[in-house]
């Protein structure tokens, strides 16, 4: 009996040790993965060649207007990305409640979203150099007929002291600095403020609009955002401050000190420039420009419309089975949606076809915009078919087609042959064929026996492809954001 017990105990011990060892083996990769991620700082960003910015989609931070990406945070980010010599990838965050999680799970490198510095946030992220100062203000609706009221009469109908917020319903996002301020303010005035929380995908500007329309009575906003919105919603009052001056900054992960230091170094100098002052004036003080943007049909933050030709592009793009927004990005690159443009070389129309190519696909200077777009897409399809036998991946092939549209198919064949000769991949654009195309401006390469079409200013098509793809991503961002609402 004892022997049997000893035997079973031995078996149990072996199994237990094996289980513990197995568990230990499973934990090891997670620890290594975490340690590897902790090294994701500015050197990794430079190695990858891209800075990923988590940004809010709004009328001041980031939007597309008349086909062009714009925004205060966006332009600052572009300047910084150029400073550290990397590309910029903008990642609009639809639900701002998720933004810290996205940063700390390595789905972005920096938060740039008109973000207030708070103690709670500082526990989870590292804030960078002060961007600017603002204060929180109450957004309330002026009474009907306010235009004909004396200032004293108007003030008697508005809240003019924070103590009057007692018992009032104020709508804000739960994870916003506005919510934290209202909680503290409620303690300060010794009375409950009825804080109504909204989902993280409801923007401050949406809440301001709801106040203006009478759908809610009160919300809170930063004064810089509130001020610029008064140019469009002129029946809102923003005179009541509910906080002291607060800092607005970017934020990075706590384990990215070198990125934070680089931002601080750059921003300290950039804030001394005229360009910085101009940017702030452009987005937060130029009321006329803001109003014109917001009421425009081509202000994508409201309409999701990219150009006057969206419907035509959507229809004609069916022939090539590309995303219509990619064609829109190409058209902007070619003509900025101006059908009357004629280049120095004689290319004309929305898609800037050369005369011989235009004739080949059945159009001339009198053709309609729809015919121009159709002809340009037929040419793209022709190029796609020509390259199909060599570049099998359809997504990869798009870059080859765009380059060929810009510089001609012959130069692309040359670059592919050079890539093969120099042991690069002739079926991959980035870092392979693109590099050989850039090299075609050097005698060593354009005089190579495998080259049949001679010299090429290869940097032009290289940047052409890069810019079209980048603009396409912006168009995806803004239209996806509108469609998700």
XYZ file of C-alpha atoms in Angstrom:
485
model
C 0.000 0.000 0.000
C 2.834 2.345 1.021
C 4.770 1.430 -2.136
C 1.738 2.197 -4.266
C 1.297 5.552 -2.502
C 4.974 6.402 -3.017
C 4.714 5.498 -6.689
C 1.661 7.721 -7.200
C 3.319 10.552 -5.280
C 6.366 10.279 -7.519
C 4.249 10.395 -10.670
C 2.350 13.418 -9.340
C 5.597 15.233 -8.522
C 6.980 14.641 -12.028
C 3.761 15.913 -13.606
C 3.742 18.983 -11.352
C 7.364 19.829 -12.187
C 6.628 19.361 -15.879
C 3.615 21.634 -15.652
C 5.611 24.346 -13.886
C 8.373 24.117 -16.475
C 5.836 24.317 -19.281
C 4.248 27.392 -17.717
C 7.691 28.911 -17.349
C 8.407 28.305 -21.031
C 5.175 30.057 -22.019
C 5.927 33.101 -19.904
C 9.420 33.650 -21.242
C 8.448 34.924 -24.731
C 6.033 37.455 -23.164
C 8.785 38.901 -20.988
C 11.177 39.069 -23.931
C 8.487 40.689 -26.054
C 7.862 43.332 -23.394
C 11.579 44.064 -23.081
C 11.860 44.374 -26.844
C 8.960 46.818 -26.924
C 10.514 48.936 -24.201
C 13.288 49.752 -26.665
C 10.814 51.339 -29.096
C 12.164 54.897 -28.904
C 13.376 57.425 -31.437
C 16.105 55.156 -32.848
C 13.502 52.512 -33.700
C 11.314 55.188 -35.263
C 14.234 56.343 -37.402
C 15.068 52.764 -38.393
C 11.482 52.175 -39.487
C 11.410 55.587 -41.159
C 7.969 56.584 -39.891
C 6.487 58.493 -36.952
C 2.976 57.268 -36.094
C 0.852 60.038 -34.621
C -2.412 59.475 -32.752
C -4.552 62.503 -33.517
C -8.119 63.710 -33.144
C -10.122 64.401 -36.275
C -11.464 67.936 -35.863
C -11.657 71.348 -37.501
C -8.392 72.423 -35.882
C -6.207 69.339 -35.341
C -6.566 67.361 -38.582
C -8.946 67.405 -41.554
C -8.994 67.528 -45.353
C -10.093 70.704 -47.138
C -10.413 70.860 -50.915
C -8.397 67.671 -51.206
C -5.494 68.845 -49.042
C -4.711 67.494 -45.532
C -4.565 70.340 -43.024
C -4.692 71.061 -39.294
C -2.647 72.651 -36.525
C -1.466 69.383 -35.004
C -0.986 67.848 -38.453
C 1.277 70.651 -39.677
C 3.272 70.631 -36.430
C 3.718 66.864 -36.741
C 4.862 67.180 -40.355
C 7.456 69.749 -39.340
C 8.742 67.543 -36.527
C 8.818 64.445 -38.758
C 10.939 66.391 -41.240
C 13.186 67.474 -38.369
C 13.977 63.858 -37.436
C 13.966 62.854 -41.134
C 11.136 60.314 -41.146
C 7.752 60.015 -42.808
C 4.582 60.864 -40.925
C 1.714 58.414 -40.525
C -1.424 60.031 -39.141
C -3.758 57.747 -37.179
C -7.069 59.470 -36.389
C -8.542 58.135 -33.153
C -12.309 57.804 -33.449
C -12.846 57.104 -29.744
C -10.632 59.404 -27.678
C -11.238 57.238 -24.608
C -8.907 54.713 -26.296
C -6.026 57.046 -27.081
C -3.792 56.205 -24.080
C -4.312 52.482 -24.623
C -3.394 52.843 -28.295
C -0.187 54.661 -27.343
C 0.859 52.238 -24.625
C 0.134 49.176 -26.762
C 2.523 50.537 -29.422
C -0.135 51.364 -32.013
C 1.196 54.909 -32.176
C 4.284 56.826 -31.067
C 2.942 60.214 -30.025
C -0.405 61.725 -29.007
C -1.120 65.098 -30.651
C -4.744 65.982 -29.940
C -4.970 69.410 -28.251
C -4.445 67.444 -25.047
C -4.503 69.020 -21.597
C -1.817 67.992 -19.113
C -3.428 66.382 -16.040
C -2.111 64.413 -13.058
C -4.186 61.384 -14.018
C -2.806 61.306 -17.553
C 0.762 61.918 -16.346
C 0.571 58.614 -14.459
C 0.246 56.773 -17.783
C 2.162 58.887 -20.325
C 5.117 61.254 -20.534
C 4.163 64.781 -21.554
C 6.484 66.810 -23.755
C 7.368 70.487 -23.940
C 4.471 72.922 -23.482
C 2.722 73.523 -26.812
C 0.476 76.348 -25.639
C -1.677 77.497 -22.730
C -5.448 77.613 -22.562
C -8.253 77.480 -20.031
C -11.532 75.620 -19.844
C -14.718 77.587 -20.445
C -18.425 76.898 -20.164
C -20.281 76.683 -23.467
C -23.829 77.965 -23.038
C -26.478 79.145 -25.460
C -27.470 82.787 -25.645
C -31.217 83.419 -25.324
C -33.386 84.142 -28.352
C -33.226 87.787 -29.304
C -29.877 88.296 -27.618
C -28.817 90.639 -30.438
C -31.271 93.274 -29.189
C -30.464 92.932 -25.484
C -28.304 95.175 -23.362
C -25.199 93.589 -21.900
C -26.717 93.693 -18.433
C -29.918 92.013 -19.621
C -27.960 89.329 -21.473
C -25.738 88.616 -18.469
C -28.789 88.246 -16.250
C -29.961 85.359 -18.459
C -26.583 83.583 -18.614
C -24.534 81.762 -16.015
C -21.836 84.183 -14.898
C -20.396 82.333 -11.884
C -19.242 78.741 -11.478
C -21.410 78.456 -8.360
C -24.446 78.685 -10.636
C -23.491 75.316 -12.147
C -24.941 73.589 -9.076
C -27.628 71.186 -10.249
C -27.025 71.938 -13.927
C -26.542 69.207 -16.542
C -23.171 69.506 -18.252
C -22.234 67.079 -21.038
C -18.612 65.919 -21.440
C -16.610 62.795 -22.293
C -15.891 60.607 -19.258
C -12.122 60.356 -19.841
C -11.648 64.013 -20.725
C -9.911 66.714 -18.688
C -13.292 68.465 -18.662
C -14.841 65.645 -16.640
C -12.012 65.761 -14.092
C -12.366 69.528 -13.791
C -16.124 69.321 -13.206
C -15.640 66.699 -10.479
C -13.160 68.983 -8.724
C -15.320 72.048 -9.305
C -18.288 70.288 -7.744
C -16.212 69.824 -4.571
C -14.999 73.421 -4.696
C -18.476 74.946 -4.837
C -19.865 72.449 -2.318
C -22.717 71.365 -4.579
C -23.379 68.641 -7.090
C -22.982 69.392 -10.782
C -25.013 66.910 -12.827
C -22.225 65.612 -15.071
C -23.628 63.751 -18.077
C -21.047 61.594 -19.821
C -21.020 60.908 -23.546
C -19.198 58.284 -25.597
C -15.547 58.808 -26.466
C -16.333 59.195 -30.167
C -18.385 62.351 -29.523
C -16.108 65.316 -30.158
C -16.018 68.579 -28.254
C -17.078 70.365 -31.438
C -20.120 68.100 -31.740
C -21.134 68.994 -28.186
C -20.651 72.702 -28.958
C -22.948 72.303 -31.956
C -25.531 70.528 -29.789
C -25.511 73.455 -27.361
C -25.979 75.874 -30.257
C -28.938 73.865 -31.577
C -30.592 73.597 -28.175
C -30.132 69.831 -27.911
C -28.159 70.211 -24.662
C -27.668 73.236 -22.423
C -24.022 73.099 -21.383
C -20.641 71.615 -22.217
C -17.016 72.499 -21.510
C -14.269 73.268 -24.032
C -10.769 74.692 -24.144
C -10.937 78.391 -24.859
C -8.896 78.193 -28.076
C -11.366 75.660 -29.501
C -14.373 77.515 -28.114
C -13.246 80.867 -29.531
C -12.817 79.629 -33.080
C -16.208 77.898 -32.945
C -17.972 81.165 -32.079
C -17.319 82.261 -35.662
C -19.714 79.581 -36.865
C -22.020 79.130 -33.871
C -22.566 82.787 -33.040
C -25.320 82.090 -30.492
C -22.950 80.464 -27.975
C -21.391 82.244 -25.040
C -17.892 81.311 -23.838
C -17.241 84.055 -21.298
C -17.311 81.953 -18.110
C -13.958 80.374 -17.245
C -14.111 77.202 -15.155
C -10.379 76.607 -14.690
C -7.046 78.296 -14.314
C -4.614 78.337 -17.237
C -3.784 74.788 -18.316
C -0.968 73.340 -20.405
C -1.562 71.749 -23.806
C 1.122 69.250 -24.812
C 1.930 66.183 -26.845
C 2.499 62.892 -25.026
C 4.667 59.817 -25.596
C 5.125 56.527 -23.769
C 7.003 56.697 -20.490
C 9.620 54.388 -22.009
C 10.303 56.784 -24.907
C 12.458 59.439 -23.184
C 14.618 60.045 -26.250
C 11.578 60.798 -28.406
C 10.311 63.191 -25.736
C 13.716 64.883 -25.606
C 13.805 65.251 -29.407
C 10.321 66.815 -29.420
C 11.317 69.190 -26.613
C 14.501 70.227 -28.412
C 12.680 70.842 -31.687
C 9.652 72.595 -30.189
C 11.740 74.916 -28.014
C 13.370 76.320 -31.155
C 10.341 76.099 -33.432
C 8.195 78.170 -31.055
C 10.605 81.065 -31.598
C 9.880 81.138 -35.338
C 7.391 83.161 -37.352
C 6.104 79.883 -38.820
C 4.882 78.701 -35.402
C 3.054 81.982 -34.743
C 1.527 81.824 -38.219
C 0.273 78.271 -37.656
C -1.462 79.191 -34.407
C -2.993 82.293 -36.002
C -4.118 80.251 -39.012
C -6.072 77.652 -37.037
C -7.160 79.398 -33.841
C -7.496 83.094 -34.613
C -8.346 83.468 -38.307
C -12.106 83.419 -37.895
C -12.816 84.304 -41.535
C -10.850 81.338 -42.888
C -12.360 78.981 -40.321
C -15.900 79.986 -41.234
C -15.241 79.628 -44.963
C -13.801 76.155 -44.366
C -16.643 74.925 -42.232
C -19.403 76.044 -44.596
C -17.616 74.658 -47.662
C -18.973 71.510 -49.316
C -15.375 70.328 -49.568
C -14.612 70.498 -45.857
C -14.323 66.777 -45.258
C -14.728 66.957 -41.474
C -18.400 67.702 -42.070
C -19.270 66.333 -45.489
C -16.810 63.559 -46.271
C -16.626 65.092 -49.766
C -13.143 65.259 -51.261
C -13.782 67.002 -54.584
C -16.547 68.176 -56.933
C -15.887 65.031 -58.977
C -16.367 62.359 -56.299
C -19.449 60.789 -57.897
C -17.805 60.613 -61.335
C -14.627 59.132 -59.863
C -16.616 56.501 -57.934
C -18.446 55.499 -61.104
C -15.453 55.404 -63.467
C -13.155 53.633 -61.000
C -15.269 50.485 -61.291
C -13.440 49.784 -64.559
C -10.115 49.215 -62.771
C -11.356 47.960 -59.408
C -9.223 50.385 -57.387
C -10.365 52.360 -54.373
C -11.949 55.537 -55.755
C -10.077 57.606 -53.169
C -6.776 56.481 -54.688
C -7.884 57.858 -58.056
C -8.969 61.073 -56.302
C -5.498 61.324 -54.727
C -3.874 60.878 -58.154
C -6.129 63.549 -59.699
C -5.245 66.003 -56.942
C -1.560 65.289 -57.542
C -1.978 65.929 -61.255
C -4.313 68.931 -61.364
C -5.521 69.757 -57.845
C -9.012 69.106 -59.228
C -8.691 71.972 -61.739
C -9.773 70.723 -65.208
C -8.380 73.843 -66.940
C -4.740 73.194 -65.985
C -2.239 72.780 -68.837
C 1.355 71.846 -67.976
C 4.498 73.250 -69.615
C 4.791 69.952 -71.502
C 1.250 70.148 -72.881
C -0.476 67.716 -70.497
C -4.030 68.865 -69.830
C -7.210 68.195 -67.934
C -7.967 66.664 -64.566
C -5.665 63.701 -65.150
C -3.016 65.642 -67.105
C -2.764 63.280 -70.054
C -0.197 64.148 -72.708
C -1.710 64.946 -76.148
C -0.660 61.655 -77.754
C -1.962 59.610 -74.809
C -5.198 61.607 -74.722
C -5.721 60.961 -78.443
C -4.966 57.260 -77.949
C -7.757 57.025 -75.378
C -10.245 59.102 -77.292
C -10.287 62.563 -75.699
C -9.206 66.100 -76.561
C -9.319 69.578 -75.013
C -13.096 69.752 -75.479
C -13.861 66.493 -73.648
C -16.010 66.559 -70.508
C -14.605 66.035 -67.042
C -16.203 62.590 -66.959
C -14.533 61.672 -70.257
C -11.160 62.918 -68.995
C -11.411 60.793 -65.871
C -12.555 57.770 -67.869
C -9.623 58.132 -70.275
C -7.131 58.481 -67.429
C -8.484 55.339 -65.789
C -8.273 53.455 -69.098
C -4.617 54.441 -69.272
C -4.068 53.244 -65.694
C -5.737 49.961 -66.573
C -3.498 49.594 -69.621
C -0.416 50.110 -67.440
C -1.758 47.672 -64.857
C -2.254 44.990 -67.522
C 1.259 45.538 -68.873
C 2.788 45.075 -65.422
C 0.569 42.204 -64.330
C 2.857 39.514 -65.750
C 5.849 40.794 -63.777
C 4.357 42.135 -60.518
C 1.837 39.620 -59.243
C 0.685 41.277 -56.028
C -2.088 43.734 -57.041
C -1.470 46.046 -54.068
C 2.253 46.193 -54.757
C 1.571 46.695 -58.461
C -0.367 49.900 -57.744
C 2.906 51.672 -56.889
C 4.488 50.530 -60.166
C 1.429 51.727 -62.096
C 1.467 55.131 -60.410
C 5.155 55.554 -61.212
C 4.578 54.541 -64.832
C 1.680 57.000 -65.092
C 4.055 59.750 -64.003
C 7.254 58.937 -65.879
C 6.422 56.333 -68.506
C 6.459 52.555 -68.535
C 9.876 52.273 -70.174
C 11.688 53.768 -67.199
C 9.897 51.357 -64.863
C 11.044 48.379 -66.947
C 14.583 49.775 -66.762
C 14.405 50.124 -62.969
C 13.099 46.549 -62.637
C 15.976 45.226 -64.766
C 18.459 47.205 -62.662
C 16.911 45.821 -59.479
C 17.366 42.289 -60.773
C 20.971 42.970 -61.811
C 21.884 44.412 -58.415
C 20.236 41.509 -56.594
C 17.190 43.438 -55.403
C 13.593 42.302 -55.794
C 12.173 43.462 -59.157
C 8.641 42.790 -57.920
C 8.848 45.020 -54.805
C 8.685 48.796 -55.031
C 9.908 50.236 -51.717
C 13.632 49.803 -51.166
C 14.049 47.883 -54.409
C 12.713 49.117 -57.761
C 12.100 52.590 -56.294
C 15.796 52.860 -55.380
C 16.888 51.841 -58.860
C 14.508 54.371 -60.404
C 16.097 57.112 -58.290
C 19.513 55.884 -59.422
C 18.576 56.387 -63.080
C 19.765 59.993 -62.786
C 23.343 58.726 -62.291
C 25.568 57.812 -65.285
C 26.606 54.507 -63.713
C 23.006 53.363 -63.892
C 21.412 55.091 -66.889
C 24.376 53.990 -69.033
C 24.139 50.402 -67.823
C 23.654 47.883 -70.699
C 20.318 46.685 -69.224
C 18.876 50.212 -69.443
C 17.007 50.928 -72.674
C 15.402 54.309 -72.001
C 18.324 56.352 -70.750
C 18.399 59.145 -68.184
C 15.486 59.734 -65.818
C 14.958 62.232 -63.001
C 13.974 59.286 -60.852
C 13.341 61.211 -57.655
C 10.275 62.830 -59.245
C 8.303 59.605 -59.819
C 9.611 58.288 -56.473
C 8.068 61.228 -54.605
C 5.034 61.173 -56.890
C 4.164 57.642 -55.758
C 4.915 58.447 -52.148
C 2.746 61.576 -52.129
C -0.200 59.958 -53.922
C -0.203 57.044 -51.470
C 0.078 59.405 -48.485
C -2.787 61.559 -49.759
C -4.855 58.429 -50.382
C -4.391 57.484 -46.719
C -5.591 60.952 -45.680
C -8.657 60.540 -47.883
C -9.302 57.146 -46.307
C -9.023 58.716 -42.857
C -11.542 61.470 -43.444
C -14.129 59.477 -45.356
C -13.936 56.534 -42.933
C -14.380 58.976 -40.049
C -17.500 60.509 -41.580
C -18.981 57.154 -42.593
C -18.490 55.780 -39.084
C -20.575 58.527 -37.491
